[in-house]
Short mmCIF file of C-alpha atoms in Angstrom, two decimals:
data_model
loop_
_atom_site.label_atom_id
_atom_site.label_comp_id
_atom_site.label_asym_id
_atom_site.label_seq_id
_atom_site.Cartn_x
_atom_site.Cartn_y
_atom_site.Cartn_z
CA MET A 171 -22.99 -6.31 33.48
CA THR A 172 -25.37 -3.59 32.27
CA ILE A 173 -24.62 0.06 31.54
CA VAL A 174 -27.53 2.39 30.93
CA THR A 175 -25.59 5.59 30.12
CA GLN A 176 -25.74 6.20 26.37
CA ASN A 177 -22.60 5.61 24.25
CA VAL A 178 -20.62 3.90 27.04
CA ILE A 179 -19.68 0.33 26.11
CA PRO A 180 -18.71 -2.18 28.81
CA ALA A 181 -15.12 -3.37 28.79
CA SER A 182 -16.31 -6.95 28.45
CA VAL A 183 -17.77 -6.00 25.06
CA LEU A 184 -14.98 -3.67 23.92
CA LEU A 185 -12.26 -6.19 24.68
CA GLN A 186 -13.80 -8.86 22.48
CA ASP A 187 -12.40 -7.06 19.45
CA GLY A 188 -9.23 -8.68 18.18
CA GLN A 189 -6.29 -7.35 16.25
CA PRO A 190 -7.49 -6.05 12.88
CA GLU A 191 -6.45 -7.87 9.74
CA TRP A 192 -5.07 -4.73 8.08
CA LEU A 193 -2.63 -4.26 10.97
CA ARG A 194 -1.35 -7.83 10.69
CA GLN A 195 -0.84 -7.29 6.98
CA TRP A 196 1.08 -4.08 7.63
CA GLY A 197 3.31 -5.73 10.23
CA SER A 198 4.27 -8.47 7.81
CA PHE A 199 4.60 -6.13 4.83
CA ALA A 200 6.77 -3.53 6.57
CA ALA A 201 9.08 -6.13 8.14
CA ARG A 202 9.66 -8.20 5.01
CA ILE A 203 9.73 -5.78 2.08
CA LYS A 204 13.19 -5.16 0.63
CA PHE A 205 14.69 -2.11 -1.03
CA SER A 206 14.84 -4.06 -4.30
CA ASP A 207 11.03 -4.34 -4.18
CA LEU A 208 10.63 -0.57 -4.56
CA PRO A 209 9.91 0.63 -8.11
CA GLU A 210 12.55 2.97 -9.50
CA PRO A 211 10.16 5.96 -9.68
CA VAL A 212 9.42 5.52 -5.96
CA VAL A 213 13.14 5.53 -5.13
CA ALA A 214 13.67 8.64 -7.27
CA ARG A 215 10.75 10.47 -5.65
CA THR A 216 11.87 9.52 -2.15
CA LYS A 217 15.28 11.04 -2.83
CA LEU A 218 13.59 14.25 -3.96
CA VAL A 219 11.48 14.27 -0.77
CA ILE A 220 14.65 13.88 1.33
CA LEU A 221 16.29 16.73 -0.56
CA ASP A 222 13.21 18.94 -0.28
CA CYS A 223 12.93 18.34 3.47
CA ILE A 224 16.62 19.14 4.01
CA GLY A 225 16.20 22.44 2.14
CA ALA A 226 13.11 23.42 4.12
CA ILE A 227 14.81 22.52 7.40
CA ALA A 228 18.08 24.34 6.69
CA ALA A 229 16.30 27.54 5.67
CA GLY A 230 13.73 27.36 8.46
CA MET A 231 16.48 26.84 11.02
CA GLN A 232 17.66 30.42 10.37
CA GLU A 233 14.44 31.95 11.75
CA PRO A 234 14.82 33.86 15.04
CA GLU A 235 12.65 31.46 17.03
CA MET A 236 14.68 28.48 15.85
CA ARG A 237 18.00 30.14 16.66
CA SER A 238 16.77 30.88 20.16
CA LEU A 239 15.34 27.38 20.68
CA VAL A 240 18.53 25.69 19.50
CA ALA A 241 20.55 27.81 21.90
CA ARG A 242 18.25 27.15 24.86
CA LEU A 243 17.96 23.39 24.32
CA GLY A 244 21.66 23.13 23.57
CA GLU A 245 22.47 24.55 26.99
CA ARG A 246 20.58 21.68 28.60
CA GLU A 247 22.55 18.88 26.95
CA ARG A 248 25.53 17.84 29.03
CA THR A 249 27.47 16.53 26.04
CA GLU A 250 27.21 17.10 22.32
CA GLY A 251 25.08 14.54 20.53
CA GLN A 252 25.66 12.86 17.20
CA VAL A 253 22.68 13.93 15.07
CA PRO A 254 23.02 17.14 13.02
CA VAL A 255 20.69 20.02 13.77
CA ILE A 256 20.47 20.91 10.09
CA GLY A 257 21.54 24.46 9.36
CA ALA A 258 22.69 25.16 12.92
CA GLY A 259 26.24 23.81 12.76
CA ARG A 260 25.89 21.57 15.81
CA ARG A 261 24.84 18.10 16.82
CA MET A 262 22.43 17.01 19.54
CA SER A 263 20.80 13.84 20.80
CA ALA A 264 18.45 12.06 18.44
CA LEU A 265 15.36 13.16 20.37
CA LEU A 266 16.27 16.84 20.45
CA ALA A 267 17.64 16.96 16.90
CA SER A 268 14.51 15.31 15.49
CA LEU A 269 12.33 17.81 17.39
CA LEU A 270 14.33 20.80 16.12
CA ASN A 271 14.64 19.58 12.54
CA GLY A 272 10.95 18.73 12.29
CA THR A 273 9.99 22.11 13.68
CA ALA A 274 12.36 24.06 11.41
CA GLY A 275 11.03 22.22 8.37
CA THR A 276 7.57 23.76 8.76
CA MET A 277 8.67 27.31 9.65
CA LEU A 278 8.58 28.63 6.07
CA GLU A 279 5.54 26.64 4.88
CA LEU A 280 7.58 25.12 2.04
CA ASP A 281 7.66 21.42 2.99
CA GLU A 282 6.18 18.91 0.57
CA GLY A 283 2.83 17.22 1.08
CA ASN A 284 0.24 14.74 -0.11
CA GLN A 285 -3.15 15.96 -1.29
CA TYR A 286 -4.89 12.62 -0.72
CA ALA A 287 -3.63 12.31 2.86
CA ARG A 288 -4.46 16.00 3.41
CA GLY A 289 -1.19 16.68 5.17
CA HIS A 290 2.61 16.74 5.03
CA PRO A 291 4.02 13.24 5.53
CA GLY A 292 7.65 13.92 4.58
CA ILE A 293 8.58 16.39 7.31
CA HIS A 294 7.04 14.06 9.90
CA VAL A 295 9.30 11.18 8.87
CA VAL A 296 12.60 12.39 7.40
CA PRO A 297 14.06 13.99 10.58
CA ALA A 298 13.30 10.88 12.67
CA ALA A 299 14.71 8.56 10.01
CA LEU A 300 17.91 10.60 9.73
CA ALA A 301 18.31 10.59 13.51
CA ALA A 302 17.81 6.83 13.79
CA SER A 303 20.10 6.19 10.84
CA GLU A 304 23.00 8.07 12.40
CA ARG A 305 23.24 5.77 15.41
CA LEU A 306 22.76 2.63 13.37
CA ALA A 307 25.10 3.67 10.52
CA VAL A 308 22.61 2.24 8.04
CA PRO A 309 23.26 2.04 4.31
CA GLY A 310 21.47 4.48 2.05
CA PRO A 311 18.98 1.95 0.62
CA ASP A 312 17.75 1.19 4.16
CA LEU A 313 17.12 4.89 4.79
CA ILE A 314 15.14 5.23 1.56
CA LEU A 315 13.03 2.17 2.38
CA ALA A 316 12.33 3.34 5.94
CA ILE A 317 11.25 6.82 4.79
CA THR A 318 9.08 5.35 2.05
CA LEU A 319 7.32 3.04 4.53
CA GLY A 320 6.86 5.76 7.14
CA TYR A 321 5.46 8.10 4.49
CA GLU A 322 3.14 5.35 3.29
CA ILE A 323 1.50 4.42 6.57
CA GLY A 324 1.07 8.03 7.67
CA SER A 325 -0.51 8.98 4.36
CA ARG A 326 -2.83 5.99 4.39
CA ILE A 327 -4.14 6.84 7.85
CA GLY A 328 -4.83 10.35 6.54
CA ILE A 329 -6.67 8.85 3.58
CA ALA A 330 -8.56 6.28 5.65
CA SER A 331 -9.89 8.73 8.24
CA LYS A 332 -11.36 12.18 8.49
CA LEU A 333 -9.77 14.39 11.12
CA ARG A 334 -12.11 16.59 13.09
CA VAL A 335 -12.44 19.94 11.31
CA THR A 336 -11.00 21.73 14.36
CA MET A 337 -7.77 19.69 14.13
CA HIS A 338 -4.58 20.65 12.32
CA PRO A 339 -3.14 17.60 10.48
CA HIS A 340 0.44 18.26 11.63
CA GLY A 341 1.39 16.22 14.68
CA THR A 342 -1.28 13.54 14.22
CA TRP A 343 -0.80 10.48 11.98
CA GLY A 344 2.72 11.64 11.10
CA THR A 345 3.90 10.30 14.46
CA ILE A 346 3.02 6.78 13.33
CA GLY A 347 5.01 7.32 10.15
CA ALA A 348 8.07 8.38 12.13
CA ALA A 349 7.68 5.41 14.48
CA LEU A 350 7.41 2.92 11.64
CA ALA A 351 10.50 4.36 9.94
CA ALA A 352 12.47 3.95 13.18
CA ALA A 353 11.18 0.41 13.70
CA ARG A 354 12.13 -0.63 10.20
CA LEU A 355 15.64 0.80 10.60
CA GLU A 356 15.99 -1.21 13.81
CA GLY A 357 15.15 -4.43 11.94
CA ALA A 358 11.87 -4.91 13.80
CA THR A 359 9.84 -8.10 13.53
CA PRO A 360 6.21 -8.00 12.34
CA GLU A 361 5.04 -8.22 15.95
CA GLN A 362 7.33 -5.36 17.01
CA ILE A 363 6.11 -3.20 14.13
CA ILE A 364 2.49 -3.81 15.09
CA GLU A 365 3.19 -2.89 18.70
CA THR A 366 5.11 0.23 17.67
CA ILE A 367 2.21 1.36 15.48
CA ASN A 368 -0.25 0.80 18.33
CA LEU A 369 1.93 2.72 20.77
CA ALA A 370 2.49 5.63 18.37
CA SER A 371 -1.24 5.93 17.69
CA SER A 372 -1.67 7.34 21.21
CA PHE A 373 0.88 10.10 20.61
CA GLY A 374 -1.09 12.41 18.34
CA LEU A 375 -1.15 15.96 19.70
CA SER A 376 -4.21 18.11 20.42
CA THR A 377 -3.47 20.15 17.31
CA SER A 378 -5.74 23.17 17.01
CA ARG A 379 -6.47 24.31 13.47
CA ARG A 380 -7.00 27.83 14.78
CA THR A 381 -3.25 28.20 15.40
CA MET A 382 -2.56 28.50 11.68
CA LEU A 383 -5.33 31.04 11.19
CA GLU A 384 -4.24 33.45 13.90
CA GLY A 385 -0.49 32.90 13.65
CA GLY A 386 0.03 30.73 16.72
CA THR A 387 3.55 29.52 15.95
CA VAL A 388 3.20 26.61 18.37
CA ARG A 389 1.77 25.02 15.24
CA ASN A 390 5.29 24.84 13.79
CA THR A 391 6.34 22.48 16.59
CA TYR A 392 3.73 19.85 15.77
CA ALA A 393 5.84 18.09 13.14
CA GLY A 394 8.87 18.32 15.43
CA PHE A 395 7.05 16.51 18.22
CA SER A 396 5.84 13.86 15.77
CA ASN A 397 9.42 13.00 14.90
CA GLN A 398 10.50 12.97 18.54
CA LEU A 399 7.50 10.94 19.73
CA GLY A 400 7.87 8.53 16.83
CA LEU A 401 11.40 7.71 17.98
CA LEU A 402 10.14 7.36 21.55
CA ALA A 403 7.40 4.95 20.45
CA TRP A 404 10.05 2.52 19.19
CA GLU A 405 12.09 2.86 22.40
CA LEU A 406 8.98 2.22 24.51
CA GLN A 407 8.18 -0.89 22.49
CA ALA A 408 11.74 -2.15 22.83
CA SER A 409 11.47 -1.58 26.59
CA GLY A 410 8.33 -3.68 26.93
CA PHE A 411 5.53 -1.11 26.81
CA ILE A 412 2.41 -2.04 24.90
CA GLY A 413 -0.44 -0.15 23.29
CA GLU A 414 -4.04 -1.16 22.76
CA THR A 415 -5.03 -3.88 20.33
CA ASP A 416 -6.16 -1.50 17.59
CA GLY A 417 -4.83 1.93 18.51
CA VAL A 418 -5.18 3.36 15.01
CA GLY A 419 -8.79 2.23 14.69
CA THR A 420 -9.71 3.74 18.04
CA VAL A 421 -7.87 7.05 17.73
CA TYR A 422 -8.65 7.68 14.07
CA GLY A 423 -12.15 6.25 14.21
CA THR A 424 -13.46 7.75 17.46
CA VAL A 425 -11.05 10.16 19.18
CA ILE A 426 -9.42 12.79 16.93
CA ALA A 427 -10.96 11.55 13.68
CA GLU A 428 -13.93 9.56 12.52
CA ASN A 429 -15.13 7.16 9.85
CA PHE A 430 -11.87 5.15 9.78
CA GLN A 431 -11.86 2.89 6.71
CA PRO A 432 -9.49 -0.04 7.37
CA ASP A 433 -9.70 -1.30 3.79
CA GLU A 434 -7.87 1.85 2.65
CA MET A 435 -4.85 0.82 4.71
CA VAL A 436 -4.13 -2.18 2.51
CA LEU A 437 -5.71 -1.22 -0.82
CA GLU A 438 -3.04 -1.88 -3.48
CA LEU A 439 -0.44 -2.10 -0.72
CA GLY A 440 2.99 -2.43 -2.30
CA GLU A 441 1.65 -1.38 -5.70
CA ARG A 442 0.40 2.18 -5.16
CA TRP A 443 2.94 4.28 -3.28
CA GLU A 444 1.77 7.56 -1.77
CA ILE A 445 5.21 9.16 -1.95
CA ALA A 446 5.05 8.77 -5.73
CA ARG A 447 1.95 10.99 -5.89
CA ASN A 448 3.05 13.72 -3.51
CA TYR A 449 3.34 17.42 -4.27
CA PHE A 450 6.13 19.96 -3.92
CA LYS A 451 5.66 23.66 -3.18
CA ARG A 452 7.23 26.82 -4.58
CA HIS A 453 4.88 29.41 -3.08
CA ALA A 454 5.96 29.98 0.56
CA ALA A 455 2.39 29.93 1.83
CA CYS A 456 -0.33 27.52 2.87
CA ARG A 457 -1.10 25.18 0.01
CA TYR A 458 -4.76 26.23 0.13
CA THR A 459 -3.66 29.58 -1.32
CA HIS A 460 -1.77 28.04 -4.23
CA GLY A 461 -4.66 27.57 -6.65
CA ALA A 462 -5.61 31.24 -6.38
CA LEU A 463 -1.94 32.27 -6.61
CA ASP A 464 -1.49 30.19 -9.75
CA ALA A 465 -4.63 31.75 -11.27
CA LEU A 466 -3.38 35.23 -10.36
CA GLY A 467 -0.07 34.36 -12.01
CA GLU A 468 -1.96 33.64 -15.22
CA ILE A 469 -3.71 37.02 -14.98
CA THR A 470 -0.41 38.84 -14.50
CA ARG A 471 0.94 37.08 -17.58
CA GLN A 472 -2.07 38.39 -19.51
CA LEU A 473 -0.99 41.88 -18.47
CA GLY A 474 2.63 41.41 -19.48
CA GLY A 475 4.02 40.03 -16.23
CA SER A 476 2.97 42.51 -13.56
CA ILE A 477 0.07 44.58 -12.22
CA ASN A 478 0.27 47.98 -10.58
CA PRO A 479 -1.47 47.36 -7.22
CA THR A 480 -2.95 50.86 -7.20
CA SER A 481 -4.73 50.09 -10.48
CA ILE A 482 -6.80 47.32 -8.85
CA GLU A 483 -10.26 48.16 -7.61
CA ALA A 484 -11.01 44.71 -6.20
CA MET A 485 -10.17 41.02 -6.44
CA GLU A 486 -12.69 38.21 -6.04
CA VAL A 487 -11.86 34.56 -5.32
CA ASP A 488 -14.18 31.57 -5.54
CA THR A 489 -12.63 28.39 -4.24
CA TYR A 490 -13.07 25.28 -2.08
CA VAL A 491 -13.94 25.34 1.62
CA TRP A 492 -10.49 25.13 3.19
CA ALA A 493 -9.08 27.86 0.98
CA ALA A 494 -12.16 30.01 1.58
CA GLN A 495 -11.63 29.73 5.32
CA LEU A 496 -8.38 31.72 4.93
CA ASP A 497 -10.23 35.01 4.45
CA SER A 498 -8.60 37.18 7.12
CA ALA A 499 -7.00 40.26 5.54
CA GLU A 500 -5.18 41.41 8.70
CA PRO A 501 -2.42 38.88 9.52
CA LYS A 502 -0.44 39.66 12.67
CA ASN A 503 2.76 37.74 11.89
CA MET A 504 4.52 35.66 9.24
CA LEU A 505 2.62 32.46 9.94
CA ALA A 506 -0.76 34.20 9.82
CA ALA A 507 0.28 35.95 6.60
CA LYS A 508 0.99 32.58 5.00
CA PHE A 509 -2.53 31.49 5.94
CA SER A 510 -4.24 34.63 4.66
CA LEU A 511 -5.50 34.26 1.10
CA PRO A 512 -6.11 38.02 0.69
CA PHE A 513 -2.61 38.89 1.89
CA ALA A 514 -0.97 36.13 -0.16
CA LEU A 515 -2.55 37.52 -3.34
CA ALA A 516 -1.70 41.09 -2.41
CA THR A 517 1.93 40.40 -1.54
CA TYR A 518 2.28 38.38 -4.74
CA ILE A 519 1.29 41.46 -6.75
CA VAL A 520 3.46 43.86 -4.75
CA ASN A 521 6.55 41.61 -4.71
CA GLY A 522 6.13 39.76 -7.99
CA ALA A 523 6.16 36.37 -6.26
CA ALA A 524 4.93 34.59 -3.13
CA GLY A 525 8.40 33.55 -2.03
CA VAL A 526 9.96 33.66 1.41
CA PRO A 527 10.67 37.45 1.42
CA ALA A 528 7.05 38.23 0.51
CA PHE A 529 5.89 37.14 3.97
CA ARG A 530 8.61 38.55 6.18
CA GLU A 531 8.01 41.44 8.60
CA GLU A 532 8.87 44.19 6.13
CA ALA A 533 6.52 42.76 3.51
CA GLN A 534 3.76 42.31 6.10
CA ALA A 535 4.06 45.98 7.04
CA ASN A 536 3.90 47.17 3.44
CA ALA A 537 0.99 49.64 3.37
CA VAL A 538 0.23 49.03 -0.31
CA ALA A 539 -0.01 45.25 0.21
CA ARG A 540 -2.17 45.57 3.30
CA ASP A 541 -4.51 48.01 1.61
CA LEU A 542 -4.82 45.73 -1.40
CA ALA A 543 -5.52 42.71 0.83
CA ARG A 544 -8.56 44.51 2.21
CA ARG A 545 -9.94 44.71 -1.34
CA VAL A 546 -9.91 40.91 -1.77
CA SER A 547 -13.13 39.00 -1.17
CA VAL A 548 -13.18 35.21 -0.78
CA ARG A 549 -16.14 32.86 -1.19
CA GLU A 550 -16.64 29.12 -1.03
CA ASP A 551 -18.17 27.50 -4.10
CA ALA A 552 -19.77 24.19 -3.07
CA ALA A 553 -19.16 22.76 -6.53
CA LEU A 554 -15.44 23.43 -6.14
CA THR A 555 -15.41 21.90 -2.65
CA ALA A 556 -16.94 18.76 -4.13
CA MET A 557 -13.82 18.31 -6.29
CA LEU A 558 -11.63 17.61 -3.23
CA PRO A 559 -9.24 15.90 -2.62
CA GLY A 560 -8.23 15.12 -6.18
CA LEU A 561 -8.46 18.73 -7.36
CA ARG A 562 -7.83 22.09 -5.65
CA PRO A 563 -9.72 24.60 -7.80
CA ALA A 564 -9.87 28.38 -7.67
CA ARG A 565 -11.32 31.19 -9.80
CA VAL A 566 -9.84 34.67 -9.54
CA ARG A 567 -11.28 37.88 -10.98
CA VAL A 568 -9.43 41.19 -10.98
CA ARG A 569 -11.38 44.41 -11.51
CA LEU A 570 -9.22 47.32 -12.59
CA ARG A 571 -10.07 50.95 -11.96
CA ASP A 572 -10.15 51.62 -15.70
CA GLY A 573 -13.13 49.26 -16.04
CA ARG A 574 -11.32 46.19 -17.34
CA GLN A 575 -11.94 42.81 -15.77
CA LEU A 576 -9.54 39.89 -15.98
CA ALA A 577 -10.18 36.33 -14.84
CA ALA A 578 -8.45 32.97 -14.65
CA GLU A 579 -9.35 29.56 -13.26
CA VAL A 580 -7.23 26.58 -12.23
CA LEU A 581 -8.38 23.13 -11.18
CA THR A 582 -5.20 21.99 -9.49
CA ASN A 583 -2.13 23.49 -7.89
CA LYS A 584 1.12 23.64 -9.78
CA GLY A 585 3.27 20.93 -8.24
CA ASP A 586 0.43 18.44 -7.70
CA THR A 587 0.42 14.98 -9.26
CA GLU A 588 -1.67 16.30 -12.15
CA ASP A 589 0.74 19.17 -12.88
CA PRO A 590 4.03 18.25 -11.21
CA TYR A 591 7.22 20.18 -10.82
CA SER A 592 10.14 18.55 -12.55
CA PRO A 593 13.08 17.15 -10.56
CA GLU A 594 15.09 20.15 -11.73
CA ASP A 595 12.39 22.48 -10.38
CA VAL A 596 12.78 20.81 -6.97
CA ARG A 597 16.56 21.14 -7.16
CA ALA A 598 16.23 24.82 -8.11
CA LYS A 599 14.07 25.35 -5.03
CA PHE A 600 16.70 23.55 -2.92
CA ARG A 601 19.41 25.87 -4.21
CA GLU A 602 17.31 28.95 -3.44
CA LEU A 603 16.79 27.80 0.13
CA VAL A 604 20.21 26.35 0.91
CA GLU A 605 22.74 28.55 -0.86
CA PRO A 606 22.17 31.48 1.56
CA VAL A 607 22.76 29.06 4.45
CA TRP A 608 25.88 27.22 3.33
CA SER A 609 27.01 28.46 -0.14
CA GLY A 610 26.46 27.19 -3.65
CA PRO A 611 29.24 24.55 -3.70
CA HIS A 612 28.06 23.02 -0.43
CA ALA A 613 24.48 22.88 -1.71
CA GLU A 614 25.72 21.01 -4.79
CA ARG A 615 27.62 18.51 -2.62
CA ILE A 616 24.48 17.78 -0.61
CA MET A 617 22.48 17.27 -3.80
CA ASP A 618 25.12 14.92 -5.18
CA GLU A 619 25.13 12.92 -1.94
CA VAL A 620 21.34 12.58 -1.91
CA ASP A 621 21.29 11.64 -5.59
CA ALA A 622 23.73 8.81 -4.88
CA ILE A 623 22.30 7.72 -1.55
CA ASP A 624 20.77 4.53 -2.91
CA GLY A 625 24.34 3.31 -3.50
CA ALA A 626 25.86 4.55 -0.22
CA SER A 627 27.21 1.99 2.27
CA ASP A 628 26.16 4.32 5.08
CA ILE A 629 24.74 7.84 5.27
CA ARG A 630 27.31 9.43 7.55
CA GLN A 631 28.88 11.42 4.74
CA LEU A 632 25.50 13.07 4.12
CA LEU A 633 25.07 13.71 7.83
CA ASP A 634 28.52 15.27 8.03
CA LEU A 635 27.53 17.66 5.25
CA LEU A 636 24.34 18.56 7.12
CA ALA A 637 26.30 19.26 10.30
CA ARG A 638 28.27 22.10 8.73
CA SER A 639 27.91 25.54 10.31
CA PRO A 640 26.04 28.15 8.26
CA GLN A 641 28.32 30.52 6.40
CA HIS A 642 27.15 33.59 8.32
CA GLY A 643 27.25 31.95 11.72
CA PHE A 644 24.43 30.76 13.95
CA SER A 645 23.77 32.84 17.02
CA GLN A 646 20.65 33.66 18.99
#
């Protein structure tokens, strides 16, 4: 059989490819590893990731869009489900709860991430794992192991491939992480795990990067769908559906990404754990803004802790390509504001921090902040781009109207592996996010339950805590 059209390969040639060795290794590894095989620092970090995701979900669930979506989807369920919609005070089916929890977790741009994977593995895995765990009544160690494995495979696909520059990383390889976590909780065999991975590889969304730049909040649903579709991938496998022989290699080597490097999938497998080199966030904005925000924080410290915005003539930022892309100074909503480097710097100066309130509607409308944002210029420095992904550098210069110039430079974001937040920093963030939702004592009970989860016979006590209604009610 001969085909003359360029770049079209006959099926007889394509189908000669067998199952890749890395996938067989992953099937065996994920099915046979035990909780006791996890190093203690990996267990401790996984518990922090669970806690961080719960905080981001509970706070994000209070946003108007989430309240409306919970109400609308809740009307369509004939009976109440079993899985908590975290921060909403109700339970739904596993598929709907995982969708809602994953979506809420990205609403405030505060979910953790992994700089080497170039994405946010935790929020793509934790909601699905919690949903699957509820039905199975699994012990805490099983939940930790499943989340760790799901985080690992998602991160490694992100490391091993290069998404197209027009793609947003949410809703892509995270689906495979969610699917693997569900498969592991179900006690899947190596063959079932391989098939689940292959099925889930087809479920990446057509995630447009432009959504984050212009404030298209559909972007916030991407992680929600990853959790939902990950659970569905396991159910499809258990029902007899099959994927292609090497779904990951095809999708992440030729479809939505390119240059897939299979060796990266098994390099130091079981020795180097991606969840142990994740990052946590305190600025409620796109991580690409954090280097410049940290540098600006150093400048404000030089001036005694604050700067009068009217005293600034201009600000200049030199940074890496993805941060430099965020140069719009006229964001139209909260999401766009979080992806505007000029506005993030301006609102930081006006509000004294880049926390959640600094990006809400009132802060967006602040005339002083918007005027200052227009005086921020952003440039890519190719030498700084070359430092990716290990470093996330930024240089910030502030020119004052009195003629003074102040400058600061950072090579990495606060919270990254090279400059991590402490466990107590992560807990402090959790309190800030969760206490307005449930109260201080309830936040402490959740933290205690997560801290002790590796000794829990099942996780239903944690889920019961997460099902509590918010203290100020939850209405559309």
